[in-house]
Coordinates of C-alpha atoms and ligand atoms in Angstrom, one line a residue:
X1 CA 173.2 152.7 126.2
X2 CA 171.5 155.6 123.6
X3 CA 167.3 155.9 123.5
X4 CA 165.6 157.7 121.3
X5 CA 162.3 157.5 120.6
X6 CA 159.3 157.0 118.0
X7 CA 157.3 159.7 119.1
X8 CA 153.4 158.4 117.5
X9 CA 151.3 160.2 120.9
X10 CA 150.3 157.6 123.1
X11 CA 152.2 154.7 120.6
X12 CA 155.5 156.2 121.7
X13 CA 158.4 154.1 122.1
X14 CA 161.6 153.5 123.1
X15 CA 164.9 152.1 121.0
X16 CA 167.3 151.1 123.4
X17 CA 170.6 150.7 121.2
X18 CA 174.5 149.5 122.4
X19 CA 176.1 147.7 123.8
X20 CA 175.4 145.2 127.2
X21 CA 171.9 145.7 127.3
X22 CA 170.1 142.7 126.6
X23 CA 171.0 141.1 130.3
X24 CA 169.6 144.1 131.1
X25 CA 166.0 143.2 133.2
X26 CA 165.6 147.1 133.2
X27 CA 165.1 147.2 129.3
X28 CA 162.4 145.2 128.6
X29 CA 160.3 144.3 132.2
X30 CA 158.7 147.8 132.5
X31 CA 156.5 147.2 128.8
X32 CA 155.8 143.7 129.9
X33 CA 152.4 144.5 131.5
X34 CA 151.0 141.2 132.5
X35 CA 152.2 137.7 133.2
X36 CA 152.4 135.7 130.1
X37 CA 155.0 136.4 128.0
X38 CA 155.3 134.6 124.6
X39 CA 158.9 135.0 122.6
X40 CA 158.3 133.9 118.7
X41 CA 162.8 133.2 117.7
X42 CA 164.2 130.6 115.0
X43 CA 165.8 127.4 115.1
X44 CA 169.5 129.9 114.8
X45 CA 168.5 131.9 117.4
X46 CA 167.1 130.6 120.0
X47 CA 170.5 128.4 120.3
X48 CA 172.6 131.6 120.7
X49 CA 170.1 133.7 122.6
X50 CA 167.2 132.5 124.2
X51 CA 168.1 131.0 127.5
X52 CA 169.9 134.0 128.0
X53 CA 166.4 136.1 127.3
X54 CA 164.8 133.8 129.7
X55 CA 166.7 134.8 132.0
X56 CA 165.8 137.9 132.1
X57 CA 162.1 137.3 132.1
X58 CA 162.6 135.9 136.0
X59 CA 159.1 134.8 137.1
X60 CA 157.0 136.0 133.7
X61 CA 155.2 132.8 132.1
X62 CA 157.5 132.1 129.3
X63 CA 156.4 130.2 126.6
X64 CA 158.8 129.7 123.0
X65 CA 157.6 129.1 119.7
X66 CA 160.7 128.7 117.5
X67 CA 159.9 128.8 114.4
X68 CA 161.9 127.7 110.8
X69 CA 164.6 130.1 109.3
X70 CA 164.4 131.7 106.6
X71 CA 162.1 133.8 104.3
X72 CA 160.7 131.3 102.6
X73 CA 158.3 130.6 106.1
X74 CA 157.4 133.9 106.5
X75 CA 154.2 133.3 105.5
X76 CA 150.2 132.7 106.5
X77 CA 151.2 128.7 107.6
X78 CA 154.1 129.2 109.6
X79 CA 152.0 132.4 111.0
X80 CA 149.6 130.0 112.4
X81 CA 152.2 127.6 114.6
X82 CA 152.0 130.6 116.5
X83 CA 148.6 131.1 117.1
X84 CA 148.6 127.2 117.9
X85 CA 151.0 127.7 120.1
X86 CA 149.5 130.4 122.0
X87 CA 145.5 129.0 122.3
X88 CA 147.1 125.9 123.2
X89 CA 149.3 127.6 126.1
X90 CA 146.4 129.9 127.3
X91 CA 147.3 132.6 126.3
X92 CA 145.4 135.2 126.6
X93 CA 145.1 138.6 126.0
X94 CA 147.5 140.3 128.6
X95 CA 150.2 138.1 127.6
X96 CA 153.5 140.4 125.9
X97 CA 155.0 138.6 122.1
X98 CA 158.6 139.5 122.1
X99 CA 160.4 139.0 118.7
X100 CA 164.3 137.8 118.9
X101 CA 165.6 137.4 115.5
X102 CA 165.2 139.1 112.2
X103 CA 163.4 140.7 110.5
X104 CA 161.4 137.9 109.0
X105 CA 160.8 136.8 113.0
X106 CA 160.2 140.4 113.5
X107 CA 157.9 141.0 110.9
X108 CA 155.8 138.0 111.7
X109 CA 155.7 138.2 115.3
X110 CA 154.2 141.7 115.0
X111 CA 152.0 140.4 112.7
X112 CA 150.6 138.1 115.1
X113 CA 150.5 140.0 117.8
X114 CA 148.4 142.7 115.7
X115 CA 145.9 139.6 114.6
X116 CA 145.9 137.3 118.6
X117 CA 142.5 137.7 120.7
X118 CA 142.7 141.3 118.4
X119 CA 145.5 142.3 119.1
X120 CA 147.7 141.5 122.4
X121 CA 151.2 143.7 122.7
X122 CA 154.4 143.1 122.1
X123 CA 158.3 144.1 121.9
X124 CA 161.1 143.8 118.8
X125 CA 164.9 142.5 120.1
X126 CA 166.0 142.6 116.6
X127 CA 169.4 140.2 115.9
X128 CA 170.1 141.3 112.3
X129 CA 171.7 144.2 111.8
X130 CA 168.8 144.7 109.0
X131 CA 166.0 144.2 112.0
X132 CA 168.1 146.9 114.4
X133 CA 168.4 149.5 111.7
X134 CA 164.7 148.7 109.4
X135 CA 162.4 146.4 110.2
X136 CA 162.1 146.6 114.0
X137 CA 161.4 150.1 114.1
X138 CA 158.5 151.4 113.1
X139 CA 155.0 148.9 113.1
X140 CA 155.1 147.1 109.1
X141 CA 154.4 143.8 110.4
X142 CA 153.2 141.5 108.1
X143 CA 154.1 138.0 105.9
X144 CA 155.0 137.5 101.7
X145 CA 152.1 135.8 99.6
X146 CA 153.4 133.9 96.2
X147 CA 152.5 136.9 94.5
X148 CA 154.0 139.1 96.3
X149 CA 156.1 140.3 99.1
X150 CA 154.9 141.3 102.2
X151 CA 151.2 141.7 100.8
X152 CA 149.6 140.5 103.6
X153 CA 150.1 142.7 106.7
X154 CA 149.1 145.8 109.9
X155 CA 150.8 148.6 110.8
X156 CA 150.9 147.3 114.5
X157 CA 153.8 149.4 117.2
X158 CA 155.8 147.2 119.7
X159 CA 156.0 148.7 122.8
X160 CA 159.8 148.9 123.2
X161 CA 162.9 148.1 120.9
X162 CA 165.5 147.0 122.1
X163 CA 168.4 147.1 119.7
X164 CA 172.0 145.0 121.8
X165 CA 175.3 145.6 119.4
X166 CA 176.8 142.2 120.5
X167 CA 174.1 140.1 119.1
X168 CA 175.7 141.2 116.0
X169 CA 178.6 139.0 116.9
X170 CA 177.9 135.7 115.7
X171 CA 175.8 137.6 112.5
X172 CA 177.5 136.3 109.4
X173 CA 179.2 138.5 107.2
X174 CA 176.5 138.6 104.8
X175 CA 173.9 138.8 106.7
X176 CA 176.5 142.0 108.0
X177 CA 176.2 143.0 104.1
X178 CA 172.1 143.3 104.0
X179 CA 171.6 145.5 106.5
X180 CA 174.6 147.3 105.9
X181 CA 172.3 148.1 102.4
X182 CA 169.2 149.2 104.3
X183 CA 172.0 151.5 106.4
X184 CA 172.8 153.7 103.0
X185 CA 169.5 153.5 102.4
X186 CA 168.7 156.5 105.1
X187 CA 172.5 158.4 104.0
X188 CA 171.0 158.1 99.9
X189 CA 166.9 159.1 100.9
X190 CA 167.4 162.3 104.2
X191 CA 170.8 162.3 105.5
X192 CA 173.9 163.5 102.7
X193 CA 176.4 164.2 105.6
X194 CA 175.3 160.4 107.1
X195 CA 176.1 159.3 102.5
X196 CA 179.7 161.1 103.4
X197 CA 180.5 159.3 107.1
X198 CA 179.6 155.2 105.2
X199 CA 182.0 156.3 102.6
X200 CA 184.3 157.4 105.2
X201 CA 184.0 155.0 107.9
X202 CA 182.8 151.6 105.0
X203 CA 185.5 149.9 106.5
X204 CA 184.9 149.6 110.1
X205 CA 181.3 148.6 109.6
X206 CA 182.0 145.5 107.6
X207 CA 184.8 145.1 110.9
X208 CA 182.2 145.0 113.3
X209 CA 183.9 148.2 114.6
X210 CA 181.4 148.1 118.3
X211 CA 181.9 152.5 117.9
X212 CA 181.0 152.3 114.5
X213 CA 177.9 150.0 114.7
X214 CA 176.8 152.0 117.4
X215 CA 176.9 155.3 115.4
X216 CA 175.2 154.0 112.2
X217 CA 172.6 152.0 114.6
X218 CA 171.9 155.2 116.3
X219 CA 171.7 157.8 113.5
X220 CA 169.7 154.7 111.2
X221 CA 167.2 155.0 114.0
X222 CA 166.9 158.4 114.2
X223 CA 166.3 159.2 110.2
X224 CA 164.1 156.5 110.3
X225 CA 161.7 157.1 113.3
X226 CA 161.5 160.8 112.1
X227 CA 160.5 159.6 108.7
X228 CA 157.4 157.7 111.0
X229 CA 156.8 159.9 113.4
X230 CA 155.4 162.0 110.2
X231 CA 153.8 159.3 108.5
X232 CA 153.2 156.5 110.7
X233 CA 150.9 154.7 107.2
X234 CA 152.5 155.5 104.4
X235 CA 150.3 158.6 103.3
X236 CA 153.5 160.4 102.3
X237 CA 156.2 160.4 103.0
X238 CA 157.2 157.4 104.5
X239 CA 157.5 156.0 100.7
X240 CA 160.8 156.8 100.6
X241 CA 162.2 154.4 103.0
X242 CA 161.1 152.0 100.1
X243 CA 163.8 153.3 98.1
X244 CA 165.4 150.4 96.0
X245 CA 162.7 148.6 97.3
X246 CA 159.3 148.5 94.3
X247 CA 162.7 146.8 91.8
X248 CA 164.1 144.8 94.9
X249 CA 160.8 142.8 95.5
X250 CA 160.3 142.0 92.1
X251 CA 163.9 140.5 92.4
X252 CA 162.8 138.8 95.9
X253 CA 159.7 137.9 94.1
X254 CA 161.4 136.6 90.7
X255 CA 164.4 134.7 91.9
X256 CA 162.2 132.8 95.1
X257 CA 162.2 134.3 98.5
X258 CA 165.6 133.4 100.4
X259 CA 167.2 133.0 97.2
X260 CA 168.8 136.8 97.1
X261 CA 168.0 138.2 101.0
X262 CA 166.2 141.3 101.6
X263 CA 169.1 143.4 101.3
X264 CA 170.7 141.9 98.7
X265 CA 167.5 143.0 96.2
X266 CA 167.4 146.6 98.0
X267 CA 171.2 147.1 96.9
X268 CA 170.7 146.5 93.4
X269 CA 167.5 147.7 93.3
X270 CA 168.8 151.1 94.6
X271 CA 171.0 151.1 91.8
X272 CA 168.5 151.0 89.2
X273 CA 166.7 153.4 91.3
X274 CA 169.3 155.8 91.1
X275 CA 170.1 154.9 87.3
X276 CA 166.6 156.0 86.7
X277 CA 166.8 158.9 88.9
X278 CA 170.2 160.3 86.8
X279 CA 168.9 159.5 83.5
X280 CA 166.0 161.6 84.6
X281 CA 168.9 164.2 85.0
X282 CA 168.3 164.6 89.2
X283 CA 171.8 162.9 90.0
X284 CA 175.2 162.5 88.3
X285 CA 176.8 159.9 86.7
X286 CA 179.5 160.9 89.1
X287 CA 177.2 160.2 91.6
X288 CA 175.7 156.7 90.7
X289 CA 179.6 155.7 90.3
X290 CA 179.9 156.3 94.2
X291 CA 176.7 154.6 95.2
X292 CA 178.1 151.7 93.4
X293 CA 181.6 152.0 94.8
X294 CA 180.1 151.6 98.2
X295 CA 178.0 149.0 97.7
X296 CA 180.6 146.9 95.8
X297 CA 182.8 147.8 99.0
X298 CA 179.8 147.0 101.2
X299 CA 180.2 143.1 99.3
X300 CA 177.1 144.0 97.8
X301 CA 175.0 143.4 94.5
X302 CA 175.1 145.7 91.8
X303 CA 172.8 144.5 89.4
X304 CA 170.0 142.6 88.9
X305 CA 169.6 138.8 88.4
X306 CA 171.2 138.9 84.0
X307 CA 167.9 135.2 83.9
X308 CA 165.4 138.8 84.7
X309 CA 164.1 140.7 81.6
X310 CA 162.5 144.0 81.6
X311 CA 159.0 142.0 81.2
X312 CA 158.8 140.4 84.5
X313 CA 160.3 143.2 85.9
X314 CA 156.9 145.5 84.7
X315 CA 154.8 142.7 85.7
X316 CA 155.9 142.2 88.9
X317 CA 156.5 145.9 89.9
X318 CA 153.0 146.4 89.2
X319 CA 151.5 144.4 92.8
X320 CA 153.3 147.2 94.1
X321 CA 151.9 148.6 97.5
X322 CA 152.5 152.3 96.1
X323 CA 151.1 151.8 92.7
X324 CA 148.4 153.8 92.8
X325 CA 145.0 154.0 89.9
X326 CA 147.1 151.5 87.6
X327 CA 150.1 154.2 87.4
X328 CA 153.0 152.7 88.7
X329 CA 154.8 155.2 91.4
X330 CA 158.7 155.0 92.2
X331 CA 161.4 156.2 95.5
X332 CA 163.9 158.0 92.8
X333 CA 166.4 160.8 94.1
X334 CA 166.3 164.2 93.4
X335 CA 169.9 164.7 94.4
X336 CA 172.1 162.9 96.9
X337 CA 170.4 162.6 99.9
X338 CA 166.7 163.6 98.4
X339 CA 164.5 161.2 97.4
X340 CA 161.1 162.4 95.7
X341 CA 158.3 159.9 94.9
X342 CA 156.7 160.1 91.9
X343 CA 154.6 158.4 89.1
X344 CA 156.0 160.5 86.1
X345 CA 157.8 158.3 85.3
X346 CA 159.6 158.5 81.3
X347 CA 159.2 154.4 79.8
X348 CA 161.6 154.5 77.0
X349 CA 164.1 155.8 80.2
X350 CA 162.4 152.8 82.4
X351 CA 163.9 150.3 79.9
X352 CA 167.4 152.3 79.2
X353 CA 167.8 151.3 83.1
X354 CA 166.5 147.4 82.7
X355 CA 168.5 146.9 80.1
X356 CA 172.1 148.3 81.7
X357 CA 171.5 147.2 85.5
Ligands
LIG1 P1 165.9 137.3 108.6 O1 165.3 137.4 109.3 O2 166.3 136.3 107.8 O3 167.4 137.1 109.4 C1 169.0 137.0 108.6 C2 169.5 135.2 108.6 O4 169.9 135.8 109.9 C3 168.6 133.8 109.3 O5 169.3 133.6 108.8 C4 168.4 134.4 111.1 O6 168.0 132.8 111.7 C5 170.0 134.6 111.0 N1 170.7 135.7 112.4 C6 169.2 136.4 112.9 N2 170.2 137.0 113.5 C7 171.2 136.1 114.1 C8 172.3 136.7 115.3 N3 173.2 137.6 116.2 N4 173.3 135.5 114.8 C9 173.5 135.2 113.4 N5 172.4 134.8 112.8 C10 171.6 134.9 112.9 O7 166.6 138.5 108.2 P2 166.8 139.4 108.2 O8 167.8 140.5 106.6 O9 167.0 140.6 109.5 O10 165.6 140.8 107.4 C11 164.9 141.1 106.1 C12 163.1 140.5 106.5 O11 163.1 142.2 107.2 C13 162.4 140.5 105.0 O12 161.6 139.4 104.9 C14 162.1 142.6 105.0 O13 161.3 142.1 104.4 C15 162.0 142.6 106.5 N6 161.4 144.1 106.4 C16 160.6 144.8 106.8 C17 161.0 145.9 107.5 C18 159.7 146.6 108.0 O14 159.9 148.0 108.1 N7 159.1 145.6 108.7 C19 161.8 146.3 107.1 C20 163.3 146.0 106.2 C21 162.8 144.6 105.9
LIG2 N1 161.0 149.5 105.5 C1 160.4 151.1 104.8 C2 159.5 151.4 105.9 O1 159.4 150.8 107.0 O2 158.2 151.8 105.7

């Protein structure tokens, strides 16, 4: 077991990573302060892991809420199902919500915890690679709106994160690749040595090699925790964690939520952001090729859907949360392993990127 900390003063919390953690009460029970617990999961994850989790909760009064599976259900209607069940079972302010699932479940459960009776405790038990390396850490919670990804939400931190690599054994290959996209992101924006490690170890990650997965999860969480501790509410540096996401969110929204996986859209979006960085003279063509080669090896898309036009991108990117005073802001690569946020974007070069990618 490895323990990391997200340092946020009196709201600091641990991230436990490793194998065989899930069935051990010591990683959960100390972080549950009341008797009532509500496990939120979905119809795919419930048959795999819900009973096992409930067994760990011992004599707690446990309610479970099993949501429909899919990004297309990450919305206010589904969120309301959680509130319906909590109220029907008379859960009070001492309840603890546990998110058992991927990023969709984690984002919705966290937001439900932020809102229910003005805020109750919650715990993240991520079950996808993407959720283990990104969405379960850092307190971004929320749902989608028809007009934009993750537009309704709150910053709300969990009491702890329990990332057990054993749970990845059942994860489909396509979902594993989607998680690898966010892992690669850390190498690009803040950790060049990790990028090099990924070049050397991608085959092991794709084969779900236990040690390689544990290392990648740990290093990703270290990168994320360090950024979140410096800028919890994204006033500055945290925006670098959105590398590729402005393009990627436009792809997800245009295609219809769930058609492209989040990690797939981020992969194509990272190529677009890197392509623009190269056109602006910050990284070399060779750097760009290294990224494209790595994403291809990880079986991730490296081009936007060919149905999307420049106008589609510009319209959808203008609702991005980083837009300030009507000006688009993008995360670009200053060099491999170092990102920057800028609104100084040459429109002609951006249009070239849309045509090339
Ligand atoms: P997901 O939650 O939809 O899970 C992917 C699929 O895998 C689902 O079908 C799920 O049921 C299934 N699944 C989950 N665990 C499994 C397991 N162990 N075995 C078999 N199947 C399993 O998607 P995701 O990729 O985990 O998360 C994507 C979401 O995360 C997006 O909504 C994205 O916006 C959000 N996100 C949030 C943050 C954040 O900081 N809050 C960061 C990155 C992404
Ligand atoms: N996934 C980006 C962030 O948490 O800031």
